[in-house]
mmCIF file of C-alpha atoms in Angstrom:
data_model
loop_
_atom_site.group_PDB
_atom_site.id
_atom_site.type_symbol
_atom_site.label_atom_id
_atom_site.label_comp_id
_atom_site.label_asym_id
_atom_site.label_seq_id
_atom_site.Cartn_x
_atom_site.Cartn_y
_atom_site.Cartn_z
ATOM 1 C CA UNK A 102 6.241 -8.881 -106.695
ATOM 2 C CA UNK A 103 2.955 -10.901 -105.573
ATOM 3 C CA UNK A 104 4.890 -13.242 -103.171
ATOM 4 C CA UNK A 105 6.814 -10.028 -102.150
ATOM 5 C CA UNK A 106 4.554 -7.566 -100.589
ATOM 6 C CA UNK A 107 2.279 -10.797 -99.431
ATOM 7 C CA UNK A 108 5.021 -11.455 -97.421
ATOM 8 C CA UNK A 109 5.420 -7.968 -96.083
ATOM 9 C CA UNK A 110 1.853 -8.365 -95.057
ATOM 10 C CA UNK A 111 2.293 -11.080 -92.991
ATOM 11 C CA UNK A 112 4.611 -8.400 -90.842
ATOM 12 C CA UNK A 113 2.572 -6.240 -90.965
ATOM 13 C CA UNK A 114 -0.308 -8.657 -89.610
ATOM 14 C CA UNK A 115 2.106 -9.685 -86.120
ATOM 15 C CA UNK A 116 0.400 -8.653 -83.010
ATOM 16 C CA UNK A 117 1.237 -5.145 -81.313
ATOM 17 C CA UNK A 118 0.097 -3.673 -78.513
ATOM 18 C CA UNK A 119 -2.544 -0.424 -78.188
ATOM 19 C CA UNK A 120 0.245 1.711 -77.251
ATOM 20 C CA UNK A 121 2.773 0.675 -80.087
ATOM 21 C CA UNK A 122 -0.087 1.341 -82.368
ATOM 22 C CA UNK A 123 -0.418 4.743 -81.547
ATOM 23 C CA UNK A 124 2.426 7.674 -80.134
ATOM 24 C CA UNK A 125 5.106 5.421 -82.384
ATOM 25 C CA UNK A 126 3.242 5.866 -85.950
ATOM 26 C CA UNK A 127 3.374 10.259 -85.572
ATOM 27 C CA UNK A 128 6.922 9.690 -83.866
ATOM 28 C CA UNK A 129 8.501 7.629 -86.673
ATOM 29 C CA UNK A 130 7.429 10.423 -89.244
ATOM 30 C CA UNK A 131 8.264 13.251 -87.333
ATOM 31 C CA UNK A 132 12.019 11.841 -87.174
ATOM 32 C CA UNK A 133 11.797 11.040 -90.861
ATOM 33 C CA UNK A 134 10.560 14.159 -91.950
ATOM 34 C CA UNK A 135 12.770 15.868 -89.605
ATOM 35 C CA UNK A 136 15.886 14.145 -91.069
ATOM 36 C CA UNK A 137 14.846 15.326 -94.270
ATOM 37 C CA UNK A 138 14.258 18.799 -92.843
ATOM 38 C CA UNK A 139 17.842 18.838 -91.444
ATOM 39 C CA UNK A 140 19.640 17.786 -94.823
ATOM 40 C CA UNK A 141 17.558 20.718 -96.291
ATOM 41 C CA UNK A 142 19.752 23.264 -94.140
ATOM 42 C CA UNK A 143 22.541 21.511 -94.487
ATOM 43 C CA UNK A 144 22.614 21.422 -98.397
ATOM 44 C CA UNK A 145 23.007 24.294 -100.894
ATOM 45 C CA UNK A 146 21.865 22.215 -103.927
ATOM 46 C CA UNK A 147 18.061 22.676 -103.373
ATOM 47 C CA UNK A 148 16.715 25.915 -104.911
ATOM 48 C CA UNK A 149 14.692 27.967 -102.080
ATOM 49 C CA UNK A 150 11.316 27.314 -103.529
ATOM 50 C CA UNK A 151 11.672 24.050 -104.053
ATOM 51 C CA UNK A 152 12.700 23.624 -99.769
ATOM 52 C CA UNK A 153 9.207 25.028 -99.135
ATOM 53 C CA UNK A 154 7.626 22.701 -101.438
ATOM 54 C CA UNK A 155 9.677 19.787 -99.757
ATOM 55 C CA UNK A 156 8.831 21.082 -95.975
ATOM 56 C CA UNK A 157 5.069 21.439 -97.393
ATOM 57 C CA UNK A 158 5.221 17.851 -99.076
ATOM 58 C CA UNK A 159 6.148 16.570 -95.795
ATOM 59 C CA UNK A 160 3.721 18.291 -93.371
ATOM 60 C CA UNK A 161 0.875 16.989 -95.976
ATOM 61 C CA UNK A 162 2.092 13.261 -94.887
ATOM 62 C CA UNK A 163 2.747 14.295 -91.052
ATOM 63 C CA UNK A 164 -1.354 15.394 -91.356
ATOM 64 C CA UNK A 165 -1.851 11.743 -92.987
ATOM 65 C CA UNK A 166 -0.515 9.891 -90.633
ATOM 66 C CA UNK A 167 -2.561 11.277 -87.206
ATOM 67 C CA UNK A 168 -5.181 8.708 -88.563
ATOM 68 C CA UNK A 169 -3.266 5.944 -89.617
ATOM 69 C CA UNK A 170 -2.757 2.569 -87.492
ATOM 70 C CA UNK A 171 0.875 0.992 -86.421
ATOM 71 C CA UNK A 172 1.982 -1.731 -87.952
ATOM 72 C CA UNK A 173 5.426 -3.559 -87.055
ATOM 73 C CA UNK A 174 7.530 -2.057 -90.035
ATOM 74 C CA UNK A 175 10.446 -3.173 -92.193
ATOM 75 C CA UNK A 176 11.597 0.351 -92.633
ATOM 76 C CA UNK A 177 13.764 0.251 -95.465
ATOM 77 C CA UNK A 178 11.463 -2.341 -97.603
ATOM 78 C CA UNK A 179 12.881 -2.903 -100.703
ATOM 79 C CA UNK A 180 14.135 -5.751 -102.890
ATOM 80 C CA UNK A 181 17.859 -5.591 -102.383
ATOM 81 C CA UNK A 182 16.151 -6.205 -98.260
ATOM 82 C CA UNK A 183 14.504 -9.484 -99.574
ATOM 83 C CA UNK A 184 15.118 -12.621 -101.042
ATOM 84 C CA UNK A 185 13.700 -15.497 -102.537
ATOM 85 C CA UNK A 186 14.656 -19.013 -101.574
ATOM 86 C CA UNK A 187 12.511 -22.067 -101.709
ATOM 87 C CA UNK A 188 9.390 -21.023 -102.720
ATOM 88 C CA UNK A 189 9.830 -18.750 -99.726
ATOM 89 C CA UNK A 190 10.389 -14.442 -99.823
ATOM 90 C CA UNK A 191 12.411 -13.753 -96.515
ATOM 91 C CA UNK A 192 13.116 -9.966 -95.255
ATOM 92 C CA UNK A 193 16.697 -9.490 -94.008
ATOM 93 C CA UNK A 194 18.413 -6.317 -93.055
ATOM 94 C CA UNK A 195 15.805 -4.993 -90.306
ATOM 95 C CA UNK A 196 18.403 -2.560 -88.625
ATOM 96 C CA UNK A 197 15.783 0.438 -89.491
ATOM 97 C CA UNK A 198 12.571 -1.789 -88.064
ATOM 98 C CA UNK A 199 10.219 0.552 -86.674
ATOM 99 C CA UNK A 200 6.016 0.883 -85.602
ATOM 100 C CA UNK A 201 4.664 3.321 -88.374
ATOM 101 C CA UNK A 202 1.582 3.292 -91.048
ATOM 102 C CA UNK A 203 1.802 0.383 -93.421
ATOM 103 C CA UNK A 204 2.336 2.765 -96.073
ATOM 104 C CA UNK A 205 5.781 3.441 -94.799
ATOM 105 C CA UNK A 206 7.145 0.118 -95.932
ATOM 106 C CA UNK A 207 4.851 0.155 -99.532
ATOM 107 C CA UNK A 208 5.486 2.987 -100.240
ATOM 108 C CA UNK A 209 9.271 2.398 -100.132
ATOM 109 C CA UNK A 210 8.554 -0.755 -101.663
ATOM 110 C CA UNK A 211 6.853 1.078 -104.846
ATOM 111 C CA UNK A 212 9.513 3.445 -104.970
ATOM 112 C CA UNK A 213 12.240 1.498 -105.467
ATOM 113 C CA UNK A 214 10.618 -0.176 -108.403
ATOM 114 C CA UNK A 215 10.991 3.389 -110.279
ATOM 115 C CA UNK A 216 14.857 2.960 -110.657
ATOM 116 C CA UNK A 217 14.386 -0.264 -112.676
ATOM 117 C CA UNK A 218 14.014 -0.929 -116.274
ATOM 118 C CA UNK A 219 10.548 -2.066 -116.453
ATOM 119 C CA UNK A 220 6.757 -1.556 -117.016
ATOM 120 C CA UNK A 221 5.665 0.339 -113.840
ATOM 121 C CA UNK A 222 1.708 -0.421 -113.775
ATOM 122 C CA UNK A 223 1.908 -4.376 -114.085
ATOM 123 C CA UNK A 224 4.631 -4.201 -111.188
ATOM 124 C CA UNK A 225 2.578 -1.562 -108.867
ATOM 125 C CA UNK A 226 -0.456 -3.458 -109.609
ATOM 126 C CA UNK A 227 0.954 -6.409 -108.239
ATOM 127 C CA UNK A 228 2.586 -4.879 -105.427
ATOM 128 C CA UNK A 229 -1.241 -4.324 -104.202
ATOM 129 C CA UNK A 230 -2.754 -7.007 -105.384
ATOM 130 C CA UNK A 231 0.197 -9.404 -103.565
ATOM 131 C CA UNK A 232 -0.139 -7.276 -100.232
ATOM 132 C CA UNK A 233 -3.705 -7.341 -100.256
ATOM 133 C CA UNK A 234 -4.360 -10.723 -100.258
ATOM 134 C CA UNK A 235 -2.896 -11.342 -96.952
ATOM 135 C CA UNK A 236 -3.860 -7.822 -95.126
ATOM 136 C CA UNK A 237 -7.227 -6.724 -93.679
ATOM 137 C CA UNK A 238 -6.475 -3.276 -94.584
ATOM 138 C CA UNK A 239 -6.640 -2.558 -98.453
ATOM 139 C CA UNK A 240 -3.902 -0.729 -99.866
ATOM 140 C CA UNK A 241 -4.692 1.725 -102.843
ATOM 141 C CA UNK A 242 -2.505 3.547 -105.169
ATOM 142 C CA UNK A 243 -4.186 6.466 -103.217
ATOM 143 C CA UNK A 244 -2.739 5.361 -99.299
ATOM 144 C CA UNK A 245 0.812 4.366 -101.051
ATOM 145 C CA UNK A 246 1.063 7.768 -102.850
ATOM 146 C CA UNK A 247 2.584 10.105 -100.312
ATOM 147 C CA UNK A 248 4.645 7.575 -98.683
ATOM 148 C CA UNK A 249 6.486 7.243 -102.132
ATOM 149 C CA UNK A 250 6.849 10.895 -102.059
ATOM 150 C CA UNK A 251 8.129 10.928 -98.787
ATOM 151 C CA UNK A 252 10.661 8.149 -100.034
ATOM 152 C CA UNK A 253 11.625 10.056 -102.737
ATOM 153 C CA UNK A 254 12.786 13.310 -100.540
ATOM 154 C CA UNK A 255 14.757 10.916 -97.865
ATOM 155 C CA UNK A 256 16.742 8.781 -100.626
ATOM 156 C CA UNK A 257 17.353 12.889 -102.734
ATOM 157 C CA UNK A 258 18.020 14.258 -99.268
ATOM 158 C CA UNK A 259 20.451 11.390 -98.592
ATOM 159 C CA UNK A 260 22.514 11.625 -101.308
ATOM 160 C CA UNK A 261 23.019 14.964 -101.451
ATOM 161 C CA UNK A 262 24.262 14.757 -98.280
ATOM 162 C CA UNK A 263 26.799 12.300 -99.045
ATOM 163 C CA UNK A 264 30.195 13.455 -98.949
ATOM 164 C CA UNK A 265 31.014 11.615 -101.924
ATOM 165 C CA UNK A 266 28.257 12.659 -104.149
ATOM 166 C CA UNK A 267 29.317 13.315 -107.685
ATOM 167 C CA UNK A 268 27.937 16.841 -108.599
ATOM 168 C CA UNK A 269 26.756 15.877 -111.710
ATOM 169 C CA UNK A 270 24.103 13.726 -110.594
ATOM 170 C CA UNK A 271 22.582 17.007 -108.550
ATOM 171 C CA UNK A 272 20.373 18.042 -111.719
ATOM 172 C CA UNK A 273 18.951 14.657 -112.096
ATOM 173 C CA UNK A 274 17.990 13.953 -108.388
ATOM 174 C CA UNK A 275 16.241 17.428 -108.111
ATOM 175 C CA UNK A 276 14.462 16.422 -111.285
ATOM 176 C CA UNK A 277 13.196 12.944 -109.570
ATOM 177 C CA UNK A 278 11.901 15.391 -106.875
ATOM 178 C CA UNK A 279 10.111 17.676 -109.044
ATOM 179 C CA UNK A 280 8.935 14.896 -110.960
ATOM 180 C CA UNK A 281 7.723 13.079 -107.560
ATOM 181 C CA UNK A 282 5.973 16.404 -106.169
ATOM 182 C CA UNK A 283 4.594 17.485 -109.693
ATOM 183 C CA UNK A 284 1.356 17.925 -111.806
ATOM 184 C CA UNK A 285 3.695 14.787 -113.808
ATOM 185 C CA UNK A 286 3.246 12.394 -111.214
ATOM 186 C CA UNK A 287 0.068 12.653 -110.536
ATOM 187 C CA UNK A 288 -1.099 12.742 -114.061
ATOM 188 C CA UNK A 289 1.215 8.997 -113.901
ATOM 189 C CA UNK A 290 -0.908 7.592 -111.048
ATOM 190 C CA UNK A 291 -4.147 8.223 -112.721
ATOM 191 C CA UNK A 292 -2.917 6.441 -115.878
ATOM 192 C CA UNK A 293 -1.659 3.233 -113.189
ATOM 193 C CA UNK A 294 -5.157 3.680 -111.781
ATOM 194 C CA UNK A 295 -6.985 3.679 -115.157
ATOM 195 C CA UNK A 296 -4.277 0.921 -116.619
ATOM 196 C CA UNK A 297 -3.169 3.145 -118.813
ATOM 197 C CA UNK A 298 0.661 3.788 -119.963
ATOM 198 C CA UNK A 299 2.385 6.134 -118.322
ATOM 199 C CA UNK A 300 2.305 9.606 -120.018
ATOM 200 C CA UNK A 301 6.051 10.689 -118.197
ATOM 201 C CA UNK A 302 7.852 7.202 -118.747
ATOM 202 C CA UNK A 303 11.275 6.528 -116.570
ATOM 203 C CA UNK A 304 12.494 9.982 -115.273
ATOM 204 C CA UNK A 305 14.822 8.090 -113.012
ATOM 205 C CA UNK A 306 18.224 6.689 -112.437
ATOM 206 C CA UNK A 307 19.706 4.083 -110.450
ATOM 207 C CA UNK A 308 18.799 6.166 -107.477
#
């Protein structure tokens, strides 16, 4: 996981100019959140409350984001995107490339570890320590935490828009999501913060 995200740094490090830095980062969420926004209303599966916690969960990161810088992302960061050859960790797949907050591609990154089989905090500690070695801007379990949330909605709003979606599978997504935009999860990143086990192990699936 160290060589990993030290390699996503080094993307994230390539020169842009001022103006990619800027309009792209609040464009790049607006279309994500919108996407997300759009599967809502096209989807009866999601309970009514839980929409307006979704559409609330995704202004919060919107708000985020005005301050953030633009980085040259991956966009879909994860491990099946990346392998390991030579001593070397080399991105491939870069069709969803984009300019947003750093965050964007970590917290994808950090997300996808949740639908494996193994100890979370060693693997999320990792992810930070690996991507801060090469970066100038420190990432913290604190900057990370929304953009997993955010991940969480697109890959739940994906699915359930897929025609082929098996309908038994609905309960456990919307689980994932409560679990994501719960008092749970946030109780689970103070225990990865304090090195602690987590007190709500492996909620997840292979989504």
């Amino acid at each position: 996981m160290f060589s990993y995200t030290s390699t996503l740094a080094e993307l994230h490090n390539l020169p842009t100019t001022d103006i990619s830095q800027r309009a792209p980062r609040i464009l790049c969420l607006e279309k994500e959140c919108s996407r997300i926004q759009k599967s809502l209303k096209s989807t009866s599966a999601i309970p009514a409350p839980m929409r307006s916690k979704i559409a609330r969960n995704c202004r919060s990161i919107q708000d985020q984001a005005l301050h953030d810088r633009a980085v040259l992302c991956h966009g879909d960061a994860w491990l099946g995107n990346a392998k390991y050859a030579d001593g070397r960790v080399y991105f491939i797949d870069f069709e969803d490339a984009l300019f947003a907050n750093r965050n964007f591609d970590l917290g994808a990154m950090a997300y996808s570890l949740t639908a494996r089989d193994c100890n979370i905090n060693p693997c999320i500690h990792w992810l930070l320590q690996g991507y801060n070695s090469r970066s100038a801007t420190s990432a913290t379990l604190n900057t990370i935490k929304p953009y997993i949330q955010l991940r969480s909605l697109a890959v739940c709003c994906f699915l359930l828009g897929h025609t082929r979606m098996d309908e038994q599978l609905i309960p456990t997504l919307l689980n994932r999501v409560e679990y994501f935009m719960g008092d749970k999860f946030e109780a689970d990143i103070e225990c990865m913060r304090a090195n602690e086990p987590c007190r709500n192990p492996h909620p997840f699936t292979k989504y």
